[in-house]
CSV table of C-alpha atoms in Angstrom, one decimal:
chain,number,residue,atom,x,y,z
W,1,UNK,CA,7.2,14.2,6.5
W,2,UNK,CA,10.3,14.8,4.4
W,3,UNK,CA,12.7,15.2,7.2
W,4,UNK,CA,12.1,11.6,8.3
W,5,UNK,CA,13.1,10.2,5.0
W,6,UNK,CA,16.2,8.0,5.0
W,7,UNK,CA,19.4,9.5,3.8
W,8,UNK,CA,19.2,8.2,0.3
W,9,UNK,CA,15.6,9.3,0.0
W,10,UNK,CA,16.7,12.8,1.1
W,11,UNK,CA,19.3,12.8,-1.6
W,12,UNK,CA,16.6,11.9,-4.1
W,13,UNK,CA,13.8,14.1,-3.0
W,14,UNK,CA,15.2,16.6,-0.7
W,15,UNK,CA,17.3,18.0,-3.5
W,16,UNK,CA,14.4,18.6,-5.7
W,17,UNK,CA,14.7,22.4,-5.7
W,18,UNK,CA,18.4,22.2,-6.7
W,19,UNK,CA,17.7,19.7,-9.5
W,20,UNK,CA,14.7,21.7,-10.7
W,21,UNK,CA,17.0,24.7,-11.1
W,22,UNK,CA,19.5,22.9,-13.2
W,23,UNK,CA,17.0,20.8,-15.2
W,24,UNK,CA,17.0,23.2,-18.3
W,25,UNK,CA,20.8,22.5,-18.5
W,26,UNK,CA,20.7,18.7,-18.2
W,27,UNK,CA,21.3,16.8,-21.4
W,28,UNK,CA,18.9,14.2,-22.6
W,29,UNK,CA,21.2,11.3,-21.7
W,30,UNK,CA,21.7,12.8,-18.3
W,31,UNK,CA,18.0,13.2,-17.8
W,32,UNK,CA,17.5,9.5,-18.8
W,33,UNK,CA,20.0,8.4,-16.2
W,34,UNK,CA,18.4,10.7,-13.6
W,35,UNK,CA,15.0,9.2,-14.3
W,36,UNK,CA,16.4,5.7,-14.0
W,37,UNK,CA,17.8,6.5,-10.6
W,38,UNK,CA,14.5,8.0,-9.4
W,39,UNK,CA,12.5,5.0,-10.8
W,40,UNK,CA,14.4,2.6,-8.5
W,41,UNK,CA,13.9,-1.2,-8.7
W,42,UNK,CA,12.0,-3.0,-11.4
W,43,UNK,CA,10.3,-6.3,-11.1
W,44,UNK,CA,11.8,-8.6,-13.7
W,45,UNK,CA,9.8,-11.7,-12.9
W,46,UNK,CA,8.0,-13.2,-15.9
W,47,UNK,CA,5.8,-15.4,-13.7
W,48,UNK,CA,2.4,-16.1,-15.2
W,49,UNK,CA,-0.8,-16.1,-13.1
W,50,UNK,CA,-3.3,-18.1,-15.2
W,51,UNK,CA,-5.8,-19.8,-13.0
W,52,UNK,CA,-4.9,-17.5,-10.1
W,53,UNK,CA,-7.2,-14.9,-8.5
W,54,UNK,CA,-5.9,-11.5,-7.3
W,55,UNK,CA,-7.7,-9.0,-5.2
W,56,UNK,CA,-6.4,-5.4,-5.2
W,57,UNK,CA,-8.0,-2.6,-3.1
W,58,UNK,CA,-8.0,0.9,-4.5
W,59,UNK,CA,-7.3,-0.5,-8.0
W,60,UNK,CA,-9.0,2.2,-10.1
W,61,UNK,CA,-6.1,4.7,-9.9
W,62,UNK,CA,-2.4,5.2,-9.2
W,63,UNK,CA,-0.2,2.3,-8.3
W,64,UNK,CA,-3.3,0.1,-7.7
W,65,UNK,CA,-4.4,0.5,-11.3
W,66,UNK,CA,-0.9,-0.2,-12.6
W,67,UNK,CA,-0.7,-3.3,-10.4
W,68,UNK,CA,-4.1,-4.5,-11.7
W,69,UNK,CA,-2.9,-4.0,-15.2
W,70,UNK,CA,0.3,-6.0,-14.5
W,71,UNK,CA,-1.7,-8.9,-12.9
W,72,UNK,CA,-4.1,-8.9,-15.8
W,73,UNK,CA,-1.1,-9.0,-18.3
W,74,UNK,CA,0.1,-12.1,-16.4
W,75,UNK,CA,-3.3,-13.8,-17.0
W,76,UNK,CA,-4.8,-13.6,-13.5
W,77,UNK,CA,-8.4,-13.2,-12.6
W,78,UNK,CA,-8.3,-9.7,-11.2
W,79,UNK,CA,-10.9,-8.4,-8.7
W,80,UNK,CA,-10.6,-4.6,-8.4
W,81,UNK,CA,-12.0,-3.7,-5.0
W,82,UNK,CA,-13.0,0.0,-5.4
W,83,UNK,CA,-15.1,2.5,-3.5
W,84,UNK,CA,-16.2,4.4,-6.6
W,85,UNK,CA,-17.8,1.9,-9.0
W,86,UNK,CA,-18.0,4.3,-11.9
W,87,UNK,CA,-14.3,5.0,-11.8
W,88,UNK,CA,-13.6,1.4,-11.1
W,89,UNK,CA,-15.5,0.2,-14.2
W,90,UNK,CA,-13.8,2.8,-16.4
W,91,UNK,CA,-10.4,1.6,-15.2
W,92,UNK,CA,-11.4,-2.1,-15.6
W,93,UNK,CA,-12.6,-1.5,-19.2
W,94,UNK,CA,-9.3,0.2,-20.0
W,95,UNK,CA,-7.3,-2.7,-18.5
W,96,UNK,CA,-9.4,-5.3,-20.4
W,97,UNK,CA,-8.9,-3.5,-23.6
W,98,UNK,CA,-5.2,-3.0,-23.3
W,99,UNK,CA,-4.3,-6.5,-21.9
W,100,UNK,CA,-6.9,-8.6,-23.8
W,101,UNK,CA,-7.8,-10.2,-20.4
W,102,UNK,CA,-11.6,-10.1,-20.0
W,103,UNK,CA,-11.3,-11.7,-16.6
W,104,UNK,CA,-11.1,-8.4,-14.8
W,105,UNK,CA,-14.0,-7.4,-12.6
W,106,UNK,CA,-15.0,-4.6,-10.2
W,107,UNK,CA,-16.5,-5.1,-6.8
W,108,UNK,CA,-17.5,-2.3,-4.4
W,109,UNK,CA,-15.4,-1.9,-1.3
W,110,UNK,CA,-15.4,1.1,1.0
W,111,UNK,CA,-12.6,0.6,3.6
W,112,UNK,CA,-14.0,3.5,5.7
W,113,UNK,CA,-17.0,1.2,6.4
W,114,UNK,CA,-16.6,-2.1,8.3
W,115,UNK,CA,-20.0,-3.0,7.0
W,116,UNK,CA,-18.8,-2.6,3.4
W,117,UNK,CA,-15.7,-4.7,4.2
W,118,UNK,CA,-17.9,-7.5,5.6
W,119,UNK,CA,-20.2,-7.3,2.6
W,120,UNK,CA,-17.4,-7.5,0.1
W,121,UNK,CA,-15.8,-10.5,1.9
W,122,UNK,CA,-19.2,-12.3,2.1
W,123,UNK,CA,-19.9,-11.8,-1.6
W,124,UNK,CA,-16.3,-12.8,-2.5
W,125,UNK,CA,-16.4,-16.0,-0.5
W,126,UNK,CA,-19.9,-16.9,-2.0
W,127,UNK,CA,-18.9,-16.3,-5.6
W,128,UNK,CA,-15.1,-17.1,-5.9
W,129,UNK,CA,-13.4,-20.4,-5.6
W,130,UNK,CA,-9.9,-19.2,-4.6
W,131,UNK,CA,-7.7,-16.3,-3.5
W,132,UNK,CA,-4.0,-16.4,-4.4
W,133,UNK,CA,-2.9,-12.9,-3.9
W,134,UNK,CA,-4.4,-10.2,-1.7
W,135,UNK,CA,-3.0,-6.7,-2.3
W,136,UNK,CA,-4.0,-4.2,0.4
W,137,UNK,CA,-3.1,-1.1,-1.6
W,138,UNK,CA,-5.8,1.5,-1.0
W,139,UNK,CA,-5.1,4.4,1.3
W,140,UNK,CA,-5.6,8.1,2.1
W,141,UNK,CA,-2.9,10.5,3.1
W,142,UNK,CA,-2.6,13.8,5.1
W,143,UNK,CA,-6.3,14.4,5.1
W,144,UNK,CA,-8.1,16.7,7.6
W,145,UNK,CA,-9.4,14.9,10.6
W,146,UNK,CA,-12.6,13.0,10.1
W,147,UNK,CA,-14.3,10.0,11.6
W,148,UNK,CA,-15.7,7.0,9.9
W,149,UNK,CA,-19.3,5.8,10.5
W,150,UNK,CA,-17.9,3.5,13.2
W,151,UNK,CA,-16.2,6.5,14.9
W,152,UNK,CA,-12.5,5.8,13.9
W,153,UNK,CA,-10.0,8.3,12.7
W,154,UNK,CA,-10.1,8.1,8.9
W,155,UNK,CA,-6.5,7.4,8.1
W,156,UNK,CA,-6.2,4.7,10.7
W,157,UNK,CA,-9.5,3.2,9.6
W,158,UNK,CA,-8.9,3.2,5.9
W,159,UNK,CA,-5.2,2.5,5.8
W,160,UNK,CA,-5.2,-0.2,8.5
W,161,UNK,CA,-8.4,-1.3,10.2
W,162,UNK,CA,-10.3,-1.9,6.9
W,163,UNK,CA,-7.5,-4.0,5.5
W,164,UNK,CA,-7.0,-5.8,8.8
W,165,UNK,CA,-10.6,-6.9,8.8
W,166,UNK,CA,-10.6,-7.8,5.1
W,167,UNK,CA,-7.5,-9.9,5.4
W,168,UNK,CA,-8.9,-11.8,8.4
W,169,UNK,CA,-12.2,-12.4,6.7
W,170,UNK,CA,-10.5,-13.8,3.6
W,171,UNK,CA,-7.8,-15.7,5.5
W,172,UNK,CA,-9.4,-19.1,5.3
W,173,UNK,CA,-9.7,-18.8,1.5
W,174,UNK,CA,-6.0,-17.7,1.3
W,175,UNK,CA,-5.1,-20.8,3.3
W,176,UNK,CA,-7.2,-23.0,1.0
W,177,UNK,CA,-5.4,-21.6,-2.0
W,178,UNK,CA,-1.8,-21.9,-0.9
W,179,UNK,CA,0.8,-20.9,-1.7
W,180,UNK,CA,-0.8,-17.5,-1.3
W,181,UNK,CA,0.4,-14.0,-0.5
W,182,UNK,CA,-0.8,-10.9,1.3
W,183,UNK,CA,0.9,-7.6,0.3
W,184,UNK,CA,0.5,-4.5,2.5
W,185,UNK,CA,1.5,-1.2,1.0
W,186,UNK,CA,3.1,0.7,3.8
W,187,UNK,CA,5.5,3.6,3.5
W,188,UNK,CA,8.9,4.9,4.6
W,189,UNK,CA,6.7,7.3,6.7
W,190,UNK,CA,6.5,4.5,9.3
W,191,UNK,CA,9.9,5.8,10.4
W,192,UNK,CA,9.3,7.9,13.5
W,193,UNK,CA,5.8,6.7,13.7
W,194,UNK,CA,4.0,5.5,16.9
W,195,UNK,CA,0.8,3.6,17.6
W,196,UNK,CA,-1.0,5.8,20.0
W,197,UNK,CA,-2.8,3.0,21.8
W,198,UNK,CA,-4.3,5.2,24.4
W,199,UNK,CA,-5.6,7.8,21.9
W,200,UNK,CA,-5.9,6.2,18.4
W,201,UNK,CA,-8.4,8.8,17.3
W,202,UNK,CA,-6.3,11.8,18.6
W,203,UNK,CA,-9.2,12.9,20.8
W,204,UNK,CA,-7.0,13.8,23.8
W,205,UNK,CA,-4.5,15.9,21.9
W,206,UNK,CA,-4.5,18.1,18.8
W,207,UNK,CA,-4.8,16.3,15.5
W,208,UNK,CA,-1.8,16.3,13.2
W,209,UNK,CA,-2.4,14.7,9.8
W,210,UNK,CA,1.2,13.8,9.4
W,211,UNK,CA,1.4,12.0,12.8
W,212,UNK,CA,-1.9,10.2,12.0
W,213,UNK,CA,-0.6,9.1,8.6
W,214,UNK,CA,2.6,7.8,10.1
W,215,UNK,CA,0.6,5.9,12.7
W,216,UNK,CA,-1.4,4.2,9.9
W,217,UNK,CA,1.6,3.3,7.9
W,218,UNK,CA,3.4,1.9,10.9
W,219,UNK,CA,0.3,-0.1,11.5
W,220,UNK,CA,0.5,-1.6,8.0
W,221,UNK,CA,4.0,-2.8,8.6
W,222,UNK,CA,3.3,-4.2,12.1
W,223,UNK,CA,0.2,-5.9,10.9
W,224,UNK,CA,2.1,-7.6,8.0
W,225,UNK,CA,4.8,-8.7,10.5
W,226,UNK,CA,2.4,-10.2,12.9
W,227,UNK,CA,0.4,-11.8,10.1
W,228,UNK,CA,3.5,-13.5,8.9
W,229,UNK,CA,4.1,-14.9,12.4
W,230,UNK,CA,0.6,-16.2,12.7
W,231,UNK,CA,0.5,-17.9,9.3
W,232,UNK,CA,4.0,-19.4,9.5
W,233,UNK,CA,3.9,-22.9,8.1
W,234,UNK,CA,0.4,-22.5,6.5
W,235,UNK,CA,1.6,-21.6,3.0
W,236,UNK,CA,0.3,-18.0,3.4
W,237,UNK,CA,3.1,-15.4,3.4
W,238,UNK,CA,2.9,-11.7,4.1
W,239,UNK,CA,5.0,-8.7,2.9
W,240,UNK,CA,5.0,-4.9,3.5
W,241,UNK,CA,6.6,-2.3,1.3
W,242,UNK,CA,7.5,1.3,0.6
W,243,UNK,CA,6.4,2.1,-3.0
W,244,UNK,CA,8.4,5.4,-3.2
W,245,UNK,CA,7.3,9.0,-3.6
W,246,UNK,CA,4.9,8.9,-6.5
W,247,UNK,CA,2.8,11.1,-8.7
W,248,UNK,CA,-0.7,10.1,-7.5
W,249,UNK,CA,-3.9,11.5,-6.2
W,250,UNK,CA,-2.7,10.8,-2.6
W,251,UNK,CA,-1.1,14.3,-2.6
W,252,UNK,CA,-4.4,16.1,-3.1
W,253,UNK,CA,-5.0,16.9,0.6
W,254,UNK,CA,-1.5,18.3,1.0
W,255,UNK,CA,-1.7,21.0,-1.6
W,256,UNK,CA,-3.6,23.5,0.5
W,257,UNK,CA,-2.3,22.7,3.9
W,258,UNK,CA,1.4,22.3,2.8
W,259,UNK,CA,2.0,25.0,0.2
W,260,UNK,CA,5.8,24.5,0.3
W,261,UNK,CA,5.4,20.8,-0.4
W,262,UNK,CA,2.8,21.6,-3.1
W,263,UNK,CA,5.3,23.9,-4.8
W,264,UNK,CA,7.9,21.2,-4.7
W,265,UNK,CA,5.5,18.9,-6.5
W,266,UNK,CA,4.9,21.4,-9.3
W,267,UNK,CA,6.5,20.9,-12.7
W,268,UNK,CA,9.3,20.3,-13.4
W,269,UNK,CA,9.9,18.9,-9.9
W,270,UNK,CA,6.8,16.6,-10.5
W,271,UNK,CA,8.9,14.9,-13.2
W,272,UNK,CA,11.4,13.8,-10.6
W,273,UNK,CA,8.9,11.6,-8.7
W,274,UNK,CA,8.1,8.0,-9.6
W,275,UNK,CA,5.4,7.4,-12.1
W,276,UNK,CA,2.6,5.1,-10.9
W,277,UNK,CA,4.0,2.3,-13.0
W,278,UNK,CA,7.4,2.8,-11.4
W,279,UNK,CA,5.8,3.0,-8.0
W,280,UNK,CA,3.9,-0.3,-8.5
W,281,UNK,CA,7.1,-2.3,-9.1
W,282,UNK,CA,7.8,-3.3,-5.5
W,283,UNK,CA,4.1,-4.3,-5.0
W,284,UNK,CA,4.3,-6.5,-8.1
W,285,UNK,CA,7.7,-7.9,-7.0
W,286,UNK,CA,6.2,-9.0,-3.7
W,287,UNK,CA,3.2,-10.5,-5.4
W,288,UNK,CA,4.9,-12.6,-8.0
W,289,UNK,CA,8.7,-12.9,-7.6
W,290,UNK,CA,9.8,-16.4,-7.1
W,291,UNK,CA,11.5,-17.6,-3.9
W,292,UNK,CA,10.1,-15.0,-1.4
W,293,UNK,CA,8.6,-17.5,0.9
W,294,UNK,CA,11.5,-17.3,3.4
W,295,UNK,CA,11.1,-13.5,3.4
W,296,UNK,CA,7.6,-13.6,4.9
W,297,UNK,CA,7.2,-10.7,7.3
W,298,UNK,CA,9.9,-8.6,5.6
W,299,UNK,CA,9.7,-5.0,4.5
W,300,UNK,CA,10.7,-4.1,0.9
W,301,UNK,CA,11.6,-1.0,-1.1
W,302,UNK,CA,12.8,-0.8,-4.7
W,303,UNK,CA,12.3,-4.5,-5.1
W,304,UNK,CA,14.7,-5.4,-2.3
W,305,UNK,CA,14.4,-6.3,1.3
W,306,UNK,CA,15.1,-3.3,3.5
W,307,UNK,CA,15.3,-3.1,7.2
W,308,UNK,CA,12.5,-1.1,8.7
W,309,UNK,CA,12.9,1.5,11.3
W,310,UNK,CA,13.2,0.2,14.9
W,311,UNK,CA,9.5,1.0,15.5
W,312,UNK,CA,8.7,-1.3,12.6
W,313,UNK,CA,10.5,-4.2,14.3
W,314,UNK,CA,8.6,-4.0,17.6
W,315,UNK,CA,7.0,-7.4,17.8
W,316,UNK,CA,5.3,-6.6,21.1
W,317,UNK,CA,3.7,-3.6,19.6
W,318,UNK,CA,2.7,-5.7,16.6
W,319,UNK,CA,1.1,-8.3,18.9
W,320,UNK,CA,-0.7,-5.6,20.9
W,321,UNK,CA,-1.9,-3.9,17.7
W,322,UNK,CA,-3.4,-7.1,16.5
W,323,UNK,CA,-5.4,-7.6,19.7
W,324,UNK,CA,-6.6,-4.0,19.7
W,325,UNK,CA,-7.5,-4.1,16.0
W,326,UNK,CA,-9.4,-7.4,16.4
W,327,UNK,CA,-11.4,-5.8,19.2
W,328,UNK,CA,-12.2,-2.6,17.3
W,329,UNK,CA,-13.4,-4.4,14.2
W,330,UNK,CA,-15.4,-7.0,16.1
W,331,UNK,CA,-13.6,-10.2,15.2
W,332,UNK,CA,-14.8,-13.1,17.2
W,333,UNK,CA,-11.3,-14.7,17.4
W,334,UNK,CA,-9.5,-12.0,19.3
W,335,UNK,CA,-6.1,-13.8,19.6
């Protein structure tokens, strides 16, 4: 995965071994500057969200939790859509306590189950009056091959199909709450990715977790791009982003399969990755920064618009992916 990172990312993360070696000799001011460089962009918007409702998938840990905390600090009603209710409730309690915002709730959502996605959407529509910001954050990464209950490869299902269905089921509410935004957490890993339309589950050829992950992250970007085209003029806007290389639980599957990568992530190299709060900044930026309406469909990194790889600008693939995805999840309006 590392070899596909852009040049500046290679400088940041490919040189981890060298930097780790010299870390004991780096002065405190030098370390502070290094950390600032690694952290990247910061969302400086002071926008308040009182009276707004935000849904965040995978909000009980990592950048999802940090995003939920930020939205709560801005006064939003925050719906934390989590697979694990116990962990979700613990995170919500922590956020309520630290922000003073009691309007933070947890609802169960398992993106590996289309039935769970439909149930979440049905309950949300029945109990909520608006949806201003939908943050499709949850994801899995580099995991061994497994299939969901509906028979889809897990990374494609959780990272893309579940969010695709969720967004479409909530689209009418987003349109009724305009201006509203959909934020899709993609990755620089979309670079070199490919949508394997004839073999989405990798049944015809050997499974490679990196290739499968790249497919799912490219799907996030293409979905966001096509969504922006379809919602143009409605008041709903769509953005995708690369959050950075972050210290989160997403790396858990890589530790045994990729020992070299695991070694790179060990202390003190671990200190050279973004913290979850730093990694959440671009998500937050896309959710609240003023004046982004004309950037609908764009891809962001470090709180700036960045040009995606050529495969991420393939509008024909985006259109085809929408149609295929709509068929797979059983949407009636397959258009």
